[in-house]
Amino acid sequence: MTGMTFGYVLVRSVILIMLLMGAFAYFMVAERKVLGYFQLRWGPVRVGPWGLLQPIADALKMVAKEDSAPATADNLIFHLAPAISLFVALGAFAVIPLGPTLHFGSFTLPLSVSDPGSGLLFVLAIASLGVYGVSLGGWASQSKYPLLGSLRASAQMVSYELALGMAVISTVVLTGSLDLYKIVGLQVHLWAVIPDILGFLIFLICSVAETNRAPFDLAEAEGELVAGFHTEYSGFRFANFVIAEYINMFTMAALGSLLFLGGWNGPFGPSFWWLLLKMAAYLFFFIWLRATFPRIRYDRLMNFGWKVLVPVAFLNLIWISVFVALGGWR
Amino acid sequence: MAETTVVNMGPQHPATHGVLRLVLELDGETVVRCVPEIGYLHTGIEKNAEHHTWQQAVTDTDRMDYLSPLMNNLGFCLAAERLLDLEVPPRCRYIRVLMSELSRIASHLVWLGTYALDLGAQSVYFYAFQAREAILDMYETVSGARMNLSYIRVGGLQYDIPPQLPGMVERFLQEFPRWVHDFRALLDDNPIFVGRTRGIGLMNAEQCMNFGVTGPSLRAAGVAFDLRKSAPYSGYEQFEFDVPTRAEGDCYARYAVRLDEMEQSAAIVRQAIDGLPSGQWRSPDRKITLPPREELKTSMESLIHHFKLASQGFRVPAGEVYQAIESPRGELGFFVASDGGTHPYRMHVRAPSYYNTQALKHMLDGQLVADAVAAVGSLDMIMGEVDR
């Protein structure tokens, strides 16, 4: 942080938020397109060429919609919850480096808003706050389906965070650092996924559950709970939840690529584009899952989390520790 | 017991297909009690039929089970023909079987798609509807309508099948195994799908019979009861097919039975289209069916028949009859009574969905909300048929 003035950070934050919003908007279109092709249909084609103006239409619609709240809702918390979700999602992304630090002569430009040195810890800490937005939102709605949805969400996110954290720790053990720049720097020759394939798979599964995506989208489970925790939300507040969900996906995709897939390392030297490519592949996997699998049942999800993922993550951690003790990858 | 919550699932809910309302008493996410509420789609179809002529009443029946309208047409027409003591020509019977089996496939495809969607598998929904599209195209080719066909009429059919239909059926029969293969690949061994359906919504043979549950749900409990075999109608005895059954009586068994049934139906369609006899496609009885259009200009008698049939309709001898057919959902029975007039005196429909729905109350006890969705979907009810 040395040398950075408050204004400098602010400008970078705003740029990042703009970037994320743009990415969200176009990832949404991409998702609908890809899902469409999976499902023998076209996806959005009406607004603009090839449906490219769809996000603008969606955004206009969301903003123009009535902002309604149930009469019995807890007003303060009901209105605060979507903001918490979005704030947390954006906050977690702040420390994620999107590429190697750029040098223009004497001027250096790191591609993250901030680099606290132990960025990974910060991501995990702030991402675990995300559950508050969801559970408070559903609870404050004072309505039955949202309550069920938020109960599911809390239980699910808390239990999957454990396995997720352990998968992340395996990389930390492997690289001996909590600094995302250093973790990526150490993967120049060998990606962490090679010794830590199990950790990567656990991370992959947990990141789907953590972001409440199909087949683990139990918190919204439209076939069962109507729309789960955000049943009572409309307009812009609903959009906040959706944006938060997608930015969380970006965070998870970035984290997965940085921790396990070598980040911005790749053939022809490190580049921002490699990370982008890896994230895109990661996100494509999210969509692929959504197109293929039915929704898993709530109790089975919990069983799977506690009885399979957590023990396996523990064993994996032991294996990685042994691997490092035996000399690691150097 | 802990405090319970009452949740209204429906009449507006993504998983209840239409307007079924389930009053669920929940302890956490466990269903303590379930009361199905029907009546949100009551349209008075049975009563309406009393105000229509026999031929017009066919169009009322379309609107009950709107996923297999031809089956309803067939049931009603068979009942009316029994009262009239009328034999339809073999070609007509074959076409009826052909179209019935196509509509059984179409109906099961909709079921498969929506069921998969209920469980969260989106893509199957689109694949199933795409496969069904070919059948809807055939509907359109034969009758001009895609949904409420009224193609099967008392005394025969609306038209003969057009010359391009056999080719369409042929193409469909070639594509269909690939679709079924895709469905099986996506669902049969999918651990999530199996986990959501196996052992869920259990109903054994005895319970099924107590509730009057018929169709695939009964066959999934191990009872090989199929009216096409046990009380053949419309010449089904001439076709070779199996009645698929499963012993487990759970949602997965119902899924498996329906997939097998689609394949059997495809086999029947194959036999019907290959063995399609030539000859008349409706009864030559001019007191019942309209005379050919071109005769109207030359034959006074035809003109009179046409006028009488179109303005007043034919009379049906007094009496009452119960005719049941095997619809995609089970035993679809038509009880019709005639007082000798041109309108049915009473039409009562034994709608399979109605009987299957009452089993829900029993099926859901102690299950999770997610299982309630799986169980409701597995019964394949059509609310239009439940409420009539």
XYZ file of C-alpha atoms in Angstrom:
718
model
C 0.000 0.000 0.000
C 3.000 2.298 0.293
C 2.796 5.259 -1.985
C -0.881 4.829 -2.688
C -3.020 7.735 -1.816
C -6.630 7.348 -0.911
C -7.700 8.868 -4.215
C -5.566 6.469 -6.174
C -7.221 3.463 -4.484
C -10.640 4.985 -4.989
C -10.100 5.407 -8.710
C -8.911 1.844 -8.999
C -11.877 0.597 -6.995
C -14.293 2.381 -9.267
C -12.574 0.992 -12.330
C -12.750 -2.517 -10.872
C -16.435 -2.154 -10.042
C -17.130 -0.959 -13.572
C -15.168 -3.868 -14.951
C -17.006 -6.345 -12.791
C -20.386 -4.919 -13.731
C -19.517 -5.092 -17.399
C -18.205 -8.598 -16.982
C -21.347 -9.561 -15.105
C -23.586 -8.151 -17.812
C -21.819 -9.931 -20.615
C -21.236 -13.110 -18.710
C -24.984 -13.208 -18.220
C -25.491 -13.041 -21.970
C -22.758 -15.594 -22.513
C -24.361 -17.911 -20.003
C -27.750 -17.655 -21.628
C -26.201 -18.207 -25.028
C -24.200 -21.219 -23.927
C -27.168 -22.667 -22.047
C -29.210 -22.030 -25.144
C -26.853 -24.001 -27.325
C -26.813 -26.795 -24.766
C -30.578 -26.857 -24.932
C -31.209 -26.657 -28.677
C -32.299 -23.057 -28.672
C -30.767 -19.704 -29.439
C -30.666 -17.802 -26.184
C -31.195 -14.044 -26.406
C -31.301 -12.844 -30.020
C -33.838 -10.050 -30.037
C -32.112 -7.082 -28.437
C -29.296 -5.842 -30.606
C -27.195 -7.928 -32.973
C -26.827 -11.468 -31.652
C -28.586 -10.381 -28.451
C -25.638 -8.265 -27.412
C -27.709 -5.415 -26.028
C -29.715 -7.756 -23.838
C -27.941 -6.773 -20.581
C -28.823 -3.139 -21.164
C -32.465 -4.033 -21.582
C -32.290 -6.239 -18.501
C -30.664 -3.503 -16.460
C -33.287 -0.979 -17.532
C -36.031 -3.398 -16.625
C -34.541 -4.120 -13.232
C -34.134 -0.467 -12.365
C -37.573 0.469 -13.615
C -39.389 -2.229 -11.667
C -41.289 -1.441 -8.541
C -39.271 -1.924 -5.418
C -41.756 -3.826 -3.313
C -41.411 -5.264 0.145
C -43.819 -7.452 2.112
C -45.814 -5.458 4.634
C -44.553 -7.612 7.479
C -40.901 -7.518 6.465
C -38.272 -6.162 8.798
C -37.676 -3.006 6.833
C -34.115 -2.159 7.759
C -32.674 -5.622 7.351
C -34.777 -6.405 4.318
C -33.316 -3.406 2.537
C -29.833 -3.925 3.886
C -29.438 -7.581 2.936
C -28.955 -7.163 -0.826
C -26.439 -4.424 -0.160
C -24.504 -6.720 2.165
C -24.425 -9.387 -0.513
C -23.160 -7.042 -3.181
C -20.703 -5.277 -0.898
C -19.158 -8.541 0.205
C -18.948 -9.853 -3.338
C -17.207 -6.725 -4.553
C -14.996 -6.541 -1.501
C -13.676 -10.051 -1.952
C -12.592 -9.241 -5.465
C -10.561 -6.240 -4.341
C -7.457 -8.235 -3.470
C -7.569 -10.579 -6.431
C -4.748 -9.848 -8.848
C -5.883 -10.106 -12.429
C -2.407 -10.385 -13.872
C 1.267 -9.778 -13.287
C 2.215 -6.282 -12.153
C 2.690 -4.060 -15.175
C 5.739 -1.838 -15.533
C 5.679 1.368 -17.570
C 9.170 2.739 -17.109
C 9.389 3.713 -13.469
C 5.646 3.493 -12.961
C 4.304 0.178 -11.740
C 0.668 -0.813 -12.001
C -0.432 -3.815 -9.959
C -3.586 -5.390 -11.383
C -5.404 -5.604 -8.077
C -7.079 -2.837 -6.166
C -5.044 -3.590 -3.128
C -2.382 -6.040 -2.047
C -2.527 -6.625 1.682
C 0.222 -9.237 1.516
C -2.003 -11.990 2.814
C -4.730 -11.518 0.254
C -5.957 -15.076 0.426
C -6.880 -14.706 4.066
C -8.780 -11.548 3.255
C -10.759 -13.258 0.483
C -11.738 -16.133 2.729
C -12.625 -13.827 5.585
C -14.821 -11.542 3.584
C -16.368 -14.269 1.451
C -17.630 -15.946 4.592
C -19.642 -12.815 5.304
C -21.585 -13.421 2.097
C -23.932 -15.810 3.821
C -25.287 -12.927 5.900
C -26.818 -11.201 2.927
C -28.611 -14.365 1.887
C -29.749 -15.541 5.278
C -30.772 -12.123 6.558
C -32.580 -11.349 3.308
C -34.651 -14.506 3.522
C -35.280 -14.138 7.203
C -36.264 -10.490 7.115
C -38.800 -11.194 4.369
C -41.076 -12.723 7.013
C -42.331 -15.145 4.457
C -42.237 -18.916 4.435
C -40.456 -19.879 1.251
C -37.686 -17.289 1.696
C -37.211 -18.469 5.266
C -36.734 -22.056 4.109
C -34.406 -20.838 1.385
C -32.264 -18.804 3.727
C -32.069 -21.626 6.248
C -30.831 -23.891 3.504
C -28.389 -21.258 2.292
C -26.872 -20.696 5.708
C -26.413 -24.382 6.414
C -25.023 -25.045 2.968
C -22.610 -22.152 2.803
C -21.268 -22.705 6.289
C -20.628 -26.394 5.755
C -19.078 -26.008 2.335
C -16.873 -23.190 3.464
C -15.048 -25.641 5.686
C -14.082 -27.974 2.872
C -13.323 -25.003 0.664
C -11.036 -23.539 3.271
C -9.185 -26.820 3.645
C -8.701 -27.082 -0.092
C -7.284 -23.580 -0.078
C -5.029 -24.385 2.856
C -3.536 -27.258 0.883
C -2.200 -24.723 -1.605
C -1.010 -22.521 1.197
C 0.918 -25.446 2.641
C 2.263 -26.239 -0.774
C 3.477 -22.738 -1.529
C 4.093 -21.554 1.989
C 2.433 -18.232 1.364
C -0.850 -16.402 1.743
C 0.166 -13.830 -0.834
C -1.637 -14.443 -4.096
C 1.224 -12.913 -6.114
C 3.705 -15.266 -4.487
C 1.422 -18.271 -4.860
C 1.146 -17.640 -8.573
C 4.866 -16.847 -8.845
C 5.718 -20.256 -7.456
C 3.653 -22.015 -10.113
C 5.754 -20.907 -13.072
C 7.042 -24.378 -13.849
C 4.435 -26.599 -12.295
C 0.839 -25.761 -11.526
C -0.342 -26.558 -8.057
C -3.065 -28.761 -9.502
C -0.514 -31.454 -10.381
C 0.312 -32.528 -6.832
C -2.929 -31.170 -5.447
C -5.498 -32.532 -7.887
C -7.761 -33.637 -5.051
C -7.617 -30.201 -3.501
C -8.584 -28.694 -6.828
C -11.561 -31.003 -7.264
C -12.769 -30.229 -3.756
C -12.337 -26.544 -4.431
C -14.259 -26.910 -7.686
C -17.223 -28.634 -6.052
C -17.221 -26.301 -3.064
C -17.066 -23.229 -5.227
C -20.271 -24.335 -6.947
C -21.952 -24.915 -3.604
C -20.520 -21.729 -2.141
C -21.970 -19.617 -4.922
C -25.344 -21.398 -4.760
C -25.204 -22.513 -8.348
C -26.923 -25.504 -9.912
C -26.836 -28.387 -9.036
C -26.342 -26.932 -5.557
C -28.776 -24.052 -5.996
C -30.879 -25.191 -3.079
C -31.252 -21.744 -1.622
C -33.279 -20.650 -4.611
C -34.471 -24.060 -5.877
C -37.138 -22.642 -8.130
C -38.980 -25.940 -8.475
C -39.361 -26.281 -4.734
C -39.079 -22.955 -2.975
C -40.352 -20.720 -5.786
C -37.277 -18.489 -5.701
C -35.893 -19.303 -2.276
C -34.421 -16.499 -0.264
C -35.098 -13.807 -2.851
C -38.743 -14.683 -3.502
C -39.935 -11.398 -2.026
C -37.347 -9.199 -3.681
C -37.966 -7.298 -6.860
C -36.338 -4.747 -9.075
C -32.948 -3.432 -8.174
C -32.675 -5.227 -4.858
C -33.243 -8.516 -6.598
C -30.626 -7.486 -9.134
C -28.189 -6.912 -6.269
C -28.486 -10.547 -5.270
C -27.995 -11.706 -8.817
C -24.998 -9.475 -9.376
C -23.505 -10.661 -6.092
C -23.983 -14.275 -7.137
C -22.212 -13.730 -10.420
C -19.368 -11.726 -8.957
C -18.909 -14.474 -6.404
C -18.600 -16.838 -9.324
C -15.916 -14.617 -10.817
C -14.109 -14.555 -7.496
C -14.239 -18.322 -7.249
C -13.121 -18.734 -10.842
C -10.239 -16.331 -10.313
C -9.268 -17.953 -7.044
C -9.374 -21.427 -8.534
C -7.224 -20.345 -11.439
C -4.753 -18.496 -9.216
C -4.430 -21.179 -6.580
C -4.441 -24.313 -8.670
C -4.130 -23.575 -12.357
C -1.057 -21.396 -12.343
C -2.842 -18.067 -12.494
C -1.428 -15.920 -15.268
C 1.372 -18.352 -16.053
C 1.214 -20.067 -19.381
C 3.138 -20.681 -22.575
C 4.786 -17.544 -24.022
C 5.265 -16.016 -20.581
C 2.892 -14.683 -17.978
C 0.001 -12.611 -19.205
C -3.306 -11.283 -18.071
C -4.933 -13.202 -20.911
C -3.991 -16.588 -19.546
C -5.831 -15.871 -16.347
C -8.820 -14.667 -18.301
C -8.821 -17.837 -20.379
C -8.636 -20.033 -17.304
C -11.422 -18.120 -15.638
C -13.530 -18.462 -18.749
C -12.979 -22.218 -18.790
C -13.846 -22.368 -15.111
C -17.030 -20.400 -15.648
C -17.935 -22.519 -18.646
C -17.743 -25.496 -16.334
C -20.267 -23.802 -14.041
C -22.667 -23.418 -16.945
C -22.057 -26.944 -18.129
C -22.962 -28.285 -14.700
C -26.108 -26.225 -14.688
C -27.169 -27.580 -18.065
C -26.566 -31.201 -17.144
C -27.479 -32.034 -13.586
C -30.709 -32.120 -11.637
C -30.741 -30.357 -8.301
C -29.310 -32.391 -5.470
C -31.473 -32.882 -2.413
C -30.795 -30.743 0.617
C -29.967 -33.474 3.123
C -27.796 -35.312 0.611
C -25.902 -32.122 -0.025
C -25.169 -31.799 3.670
C -24.194 -35.453 3.896
C -21.917 -35.080 0.924
C -20.310 -31.995 2.402
C -19.661 -33.345 5.876
C -19.146 -37.028 5.214
C -17.247 -36.915 1.948
C -15.726 -33.550 1.188
C -14.486 -32.603 4.632
C -12.763 -35.942 5.387
C -11.284 -36.086 1.905
C -10.062 -32.523 2.258
C -8.405 -33.484 5.549
C -6.694 -36.474 3.972
C -5.609 -34.319 1.079
C -4.133 -31.828 3.496
C -2.157 -34.611 5.146
C -0.923 -35.809 1.750
C 0.144 -32.317 0.770
C 1.936 -31.855 4.076
C 3.798 -35.115 3.541
C 4.564 -34.043 -0.013
C 6.013 -30.768 1.205
C 7.943 -32.472 4.014
C 9.486 -34.818 1.464
C 10.842 -31.891 -0.459
C 7.828 -30.492 -2.274
C 8.108 -29.566 -5.882
C 11.478 -27.891 -5.739
C -43.458 -32.443 18.354
C -41.902 -29.184 17.372
C -43.944 -26.285 16.154
C -45.093 -26.743 12.592
C -45.567 -24.326 9.736
C -48.291 -24.505 7.153
C -47.091 -23.766 3.659
C -49.330 -23.402 0.673
C -47.665 -25.036 -2.255
C -49.702 -23.720 -5.107
C -52.078 -22.973 -6.732
C -49.351 -20.693 -8.072
C -46.136 -22.609 -7.728
C -43.538 -23.603 -10.302
C -43.661 -27.284 -9.395
C -47.357 -28.103 -9.311
C -48.072 -27.891 -13.042
C -51.235 -26.001 -13.293
C -53.276 -25.157 -10.311
C -52.967 -27.915 -7.789
C -52.768 -26.567 -4.282
C -51.012 -28.595 -1.655
C -51.439 -27.517 1.923
C -48.260 -28.769 3.497
C -47.747 -28.848 7.212
C -44.006 -28.705 7.692
C -41.795 -29.527 10.611
C -38.616 -27.857 9.410
C -38.428 -29.254 5.912
C -40.275 -32.466 6.706
C -43.847 -32.836 5.550
C -46.055 -33.788 8.475
C -49.328 -33.612 6.617
C -50.371 -32.894 3.072
C -53.843 -31.988 1.905
C -54.257 -31.703 -1.861
C -56.821 -29.088 -2.816
C -58.382 -29.249 -6.218
C -61.029 -27.253 -7.989
C -59.020 -24.297 -9.255
C -59.472 -25.340 -12.856
C -63.081 -26.396 -12.804
C -64.455 -25.697 -16.250
C -67.703 -27.631 -16.259
C -66.720 -29.754 -19.213
C -68.963 -32.647 -18.246
C -71.931 -30.322 -17.939
C -71.097 -28.528 -21.150
C -71.204 -31.795 -23.023
C -74.894 -32.082 -22.154
C -75.544 -28.923 -24.147
C -73.676 -30.055 -27.232
C -74.582 -32.614 -29.821
C -72.755 -35.911 -29.678
C -70.339 -34.838 -32.356
C -69.766 -31.424 -30.761
C -69.134 -33.004 -27.388
C -65.958 -34.490 -28.830
C -64.458 -31.016 -28.754
C -65.274 -30.731 -25.053
C -63.250 -33.805 -24.285
C -60.121 -32.328 -25.889
C -59.888 -29.795 -23.156
C -59.676 -32.172 -20.239
C -56.372 -33.915 -20.675
C -54.810 -31.356 -22.940
C -51.567 -33.293 -23.281
C -53.201 -36.220 -24.982
C -56.423 -34.832 -26.428
C -56.751 -37.686 -28.897
C -57.127 -40.186 -26.084
C -60.092 -38.263 -24.740
C -61.628 -38.092 -28.192
C -61.141 -41.800 -28.583
C -62.690 -42.697 -25.237
C -65.763 -40.617 -25.862
C -66.194 -41.779 -29.451
C -65.852 -45.421 -28.482
C -68.525 -44.944 -25.842
C -70.851 -43.204 -28.277
C -70.216 -45.834 -30.931
C -71.075 -48.571 -28.473
C -74.404 -46.898 -27.795
C -74.930 -46.545 -31.533
C -73.805 -50.137 -32.057
C -71.537 -48.879 -34.795
C -68.463 -50.625 -36.189
C -65.762 -48.427 -37.674
C -63.718 -49.721 -40.623
C -60.294 -51.320 -39.955
C -58.378 -48.424 -41.493
C -60.064 -46.073 -39.064
C -59.172 -48.306 -36.130
C -55.540 -48.427 -37.227
C -55.308 -44.684 -37.621
C -56.875 -44.245 -34.196
C -54.303 -46.564 -32.662
C -51.513 -44.822 -34.550
C -52.544 -41.385 -33.370
C -53.246 -42.588 -29.833
C -49.812 -44.063 -29.453
C -48.197 -40.957 -30.902
C -50.058 -38.879 -28.381
C -49.011 -41.245 -25.610
C -45.406 -40.633 -26.595
C -46.009 -36.884 -26.759
C -47.661 -36.877 -23.367
C -44.905 -38.911 -21.751
C -42.340 -36.584 -23.315
C -43.985 -33.590 -21.702
C -44.053 -35.460 -18.443
C -40.389 -36.355 -18.730
C -39.389 -32.802 -19.545
C -41.375 -31.147 -16.803
C -40.393 -33.768 -14.266
C -36.736 -33.271 -15.029
C -37.290 -29.533 -14.781
C -38.908 -29.933 -11.368
C -35.832 -31.753 -10.227
C -33.641 -29.019 -11.679
C -32.391 -30.722 -14.853
C -33.121 -28.025 -17.379
C -31.759 -29.465 -20.564
C -33.903 -32.610 -20.557
C -36.919 -30.340 -20.678
C -35.828 -28.785 -23.948
C -34.768 -32.098 -25.452
C -38.107 -33.669 -24.594
C -40.044 -30.789 -26.073
C -37.926 -30.842 -29.182
C -38.638 -34.542 -29.612
C -42.332 -33.884 -29.095
C -42.290 -31.217 -31.769
C -42.243 -33.865 -34.496
C -45.457 -35.324 -33.110
C -47.128 -31.932 -32.905
C -46.194 -31.414 -36.545
C -47.960 -34.654 -37.353
C -51.008 -33.495 -35.413
C -50.990 -30.347 -37.446
C -50.655 -32.267 -40.680
C -53.592 -34.544 -39.983
C -56.017 -32.124 -38.407
C -54.701 -28.581 -38.723
C -54.460 -28.152 -34.970
C -51.563 -28.739 -32.632
C -53.358 -28.928 -29.361
C -57.106 -29.480 -29.234
C -57.369 -31.789 -32.184
C -60.849 -33.313 -32.126
C -59.456 -35.461 -34.895
C -61.201 -38.618 -33.800
C -64.923 -38.247 -34.343
C -67.929 -40.367 -33.552
C -68.121 -42.811 -36.451
C -64.583 -42.281 -37.665
C -62.151 -39.474 -38.118
C -62.114 -35.863 -39.185
C -60.156 -36.634 -42.368
C -58.160 -39.478 -43.786
C -54.450 -39.184 -43.012
C -52.674 -37.048 -45.604
C -50.194 -38.783 -47.952
C -47.124 -37.199 -46.328
C -47.911 -38.581 -42.881
C -46.303 -42.040 -43.282
C -43.035 -40.349 -44.213
C -43.213 -38.121 -41.147
C -43.922 -41.074 -38.910
C -41.032 -42.954 -40.508
C -38.638 -40.102 -39.838
C -39.864 -39.789 -36.281
C -39.433 -43.510 -35.653
C -35.876 -43.268 -36.874
C -35.040 -40.278 -34.688
C -36.899 -41.351 -31.619
C -34.517 -44.083 -30.352
C -31.740 -41.500 -30.382
C -33.790 -39.167 -28.207
C -34.594 -41.964 -25.782
C -30.934 -42.870 -25.703
C -30.123 -39.277 -24.783
C -32.700 -39.204 -22.019
C -31.408 -42.455 -20.609
C -27.827 -41.233 -20.817
C -28.733 -38.068 -18.934
C -30.945 -39.561 -16.261
C -30.856 -43.348 -15.896
C -27.628 -43.600 -13.938
C -27.305 -39.998 -12.924
C -26.542 -40.254 -9.198
C -28.385 -37.048 -8.408
C -31.484 -38.083 -10.345
C -31.447 -41.568 -8.841
C -30.937 -40.055 -5.400
C -33.899 -37.778 -5.891
C -36.261 -40.493 -7.134
C -35.299 -43.909 -5.755
C -37.258 -44.790 -2.636
C -39.214 -41.534 -2.887
C -43.007 -41.320 -3.113
C -43.440 -45.004 -2.348
C -46.732 -46.645 -3.089
C -47.197 -50.389 -3.165
C -49.700 -52.276 -5.272
C -52.262 -52.546 -2.521
C -52.212 -48.839 -1.749
C -52.476 -48.062 -5.441
C -55.556 -50.217 -5.743
C -57.116 -48.741 -2.624
C -56.841 -45.294 -4.112
C -57.826 -46.372 -7.602
C -54.440 -45.367 -8.981
C -53.963 -46.670 -12.509
C -51.616 -46.251 -15.396
C -47.833 -46.016 -15.163
C -48.020 -45.341 -11.422
C -49.793 -48.664 -10.868
C -47.525 -50.521 -13.247
C -44.532 -49.078 -11.400
C -45.841 -50.895 -8.329
C -45.681 -54.213 -10.137
C -49.236 -54.646 -11.401
C -49.330 -55.319 -15.132
C -52.718 -53.715 -15.582
C -53.163 -52.151 -18.974
C -56.565 -51.779 -20.581
C -55.020 -52.238 -24.009
C -54.340 -55.833 -22.913
C -57.057 -56.568 -20.392
C -59.976 -54.979 -22.243
C -58.732 -54.278 -25.768
C -60.481 -51.564 -27.712
C -60.053 -50.160 -31.190
C -58.279 -53.325 -32.326
C -55.414 -53.241 -29.836
C -55.564 -57.031 -29.666
C -53.982 -57.123 -33.125
C -50.842 -55.346 -31.972
C -47.887 -56.873 -30.276
C -46.427 -54.996 -27.362
C -45.321 -55.532 -23.792
C -46.665 -53.928 -20.669
C -43.582 -52.657 -18.854
C -43.718 -52.980 -15.089
C -41.399 -52.290 -12.192
C -41.676 -53.687 -8.703
C -40.346 -50.830 -6.576
C -43.306 -48.460 -6.659
C -41.167 -45.341 -6.273
C -40.599 -42.285 -8.439
C -37.726 -43.911 -10.259
C -39.899 -46.897 -11.136
C -42.521 -44.541 -12.573
C -39.861 -42.843 -14.630
C -38.539 -46.178 -15.874
C -42.008 -47.465 -16.722
C -42.816 -44.357 -18.729
C -39.582 -44.511 -20.692
C -40.192 -48.184 -21.488
C -43.764 -47.374 -22.440
C -42.622 -44.791 -24.931
C -40.523 -47.436 -26.623
C -43.445 -49.852 -26.658
C -45.652 -47.133 -28.113
C -43.093 -46.519 -30.815
C -43.271 -50.232 -31.606
C -47.058 -50.033 -31.885
C -46.766 -46.985 -34.119
C -44.411 -48.969 -36.326
C -46.913 -51.839 -36.607
C -49.803 -49.490 -37.222
C -48.091 -47.580 -39.991
C -46.703 -50.711 -41.645
C -49.937 -52.653 -41.485
C -52.241 -49.744 -42.268
C -55.145 -51.254 -44.217
C -56.632 -49.412 -47.144
C -60.322 -48.790 -47.469
C -62.731 -46.503 -45.749
C -61.513 -44.282 -42.961
C -64.898 -43.666 -41.411
C -68.147 -45.442 -41.054
C -70.151 -45.370 -44.297
C -73.309 -44.919 -42.231
C -74.687 -41.673 -43.582
C -76.922 -41.224 -40.559
C -73.786 -40.704 -38.451
C -70.947 -39.403 -40.608
C -71.034 -36.549 -43.082
C -71.359 -37.474 -46.764
C -68.400 -36.682 -49.036
C -68.372 -33.064 -50.064
C -68.644 -33.662 -53.812
C -71.815 -35.716 -53.418
C -73.644 -32.692 -52.063
C -73.912 -31.166 -55.516
C -75.377 -34.227 -57.160
C -77.297 -36.157 -54.535
C -80.396 -34.773 -52.872
C -80.174 -37.463 -50.206
C -76.628 -36.478 -49.322
C -77.653 -32.882 -49.042
C -80.410 -33.797 -46.618
C -78.054 -35.948 -44.559
C -75.526 -33.171 -44.458
C -78.131 -30.678 -43.363
C -79.522 -32.912 -40.656
C -76.103 -33.841 -39.296
C -74.760 -30.307 -39.346
C -77.825 -28.591 -37.917
C -79.239 -31.110 -35.498
C -76.837 -34.002 -35.160
C -77.643 -37.664 -35.016
C -79.761 -39.374 -32.417
C -78.276 -41.973 -30.143
C -80.453 -44.798 -28.831
C -81.339 -44.502 -25.165
C -79.047 -46.328 -22.797
C -75.889 -45.955 -20.830
C -72.425 -47.276 -21.301
C -69.027 -47.157 -19.625
C -66.047 -47.297 -21.941
C -62.520 -47.141 -20.539
C -59.284 -46.701 -22.424
C -55.677 -46.628 -21.346
C -54.638 -43.013 -21.411
C -51.027 -41.984 -20.658
C -52.145 -41.408 -17.089
C -54.219 -44.511 -16.499
C -57.769 -45.708 -16.896
C -59.674 -42.977 -18.660
C -63.308 -43.984 -18.471
C -66.289 -42.373 -20.136
C -69.699 -43.038 -18.710
C -72.252 -41.669 -21.123
C -76.000 -41.885 -20.910
C -78.399 -41.132 -23.707
C -82.110 -40.502 -23.547
C -82.413 -41.115 -27.239
C -81.829 -37.496 -28.175
C -79.211 -35.623 -30.111
C -77.300 -34.566 -26.999
C -75.658 -36.734 -24.364
C -77.956 -36.907 -21.344
C -74.992 -37.200 -19.051
C -71.288 -37.551 -19.540
C -69.156 -38.535 -16.592
C -65.448 -38.977 -16.919
C -63.382 -41.210 -14.733
C -60.256 -39.144 -15.040
C -57.129 -41.041 -13.989
C -55.422 -37.890 -12.703
C -58.239 -37.350 -10.229
C -57.690 -40.735 -8.647
C -53.923 -40.459 -8.786
C -54.040 -37.094 -7.038
C -55.760 -38.435 -3.962
C -52.870 -40.797 -3.399
C -50.635 -37.790 -2.738
C -51.974 -37.343 0.741
C -50.620 -40.710 1.631
C -47.384 -40.547 -0.339
C -45.928 -37.420 1.190
C -46.060 -38.216 4.902
C -42.650 -37.827 6.471
C -40.917 -36.825 3.267
C -38.924 -33.669 2.641
C -40.261 -30.713 0.690
C -37.896 -31.542 -2.140
C -39.339 -35.060 -2.208
C -42.839 -33.667 -2.276
C -41.953 -32.007 -5.561
C -40.498 -35.254 -6.881
C -43.543 -37.243 -5.800
C -46.119 -34.787 -7.145
C -44.359 -34.695 -10.489
C -44.064 -38.464 -10.722
C -47.841 -38.915 -10.742
C -48.204 -36.866 -13.916
C -51.485 -35.171 -13.165
C -53.247 -32.859 -15.494
C -55.397 -30.432 -13.616
C -57.737 -29.940 -16.559
C -58.625 -33.577 -16.217
C -58.848 -33.558 -12.435
C -61.380 -30.743 -12.306
C -63.204 -31.226 -15.603
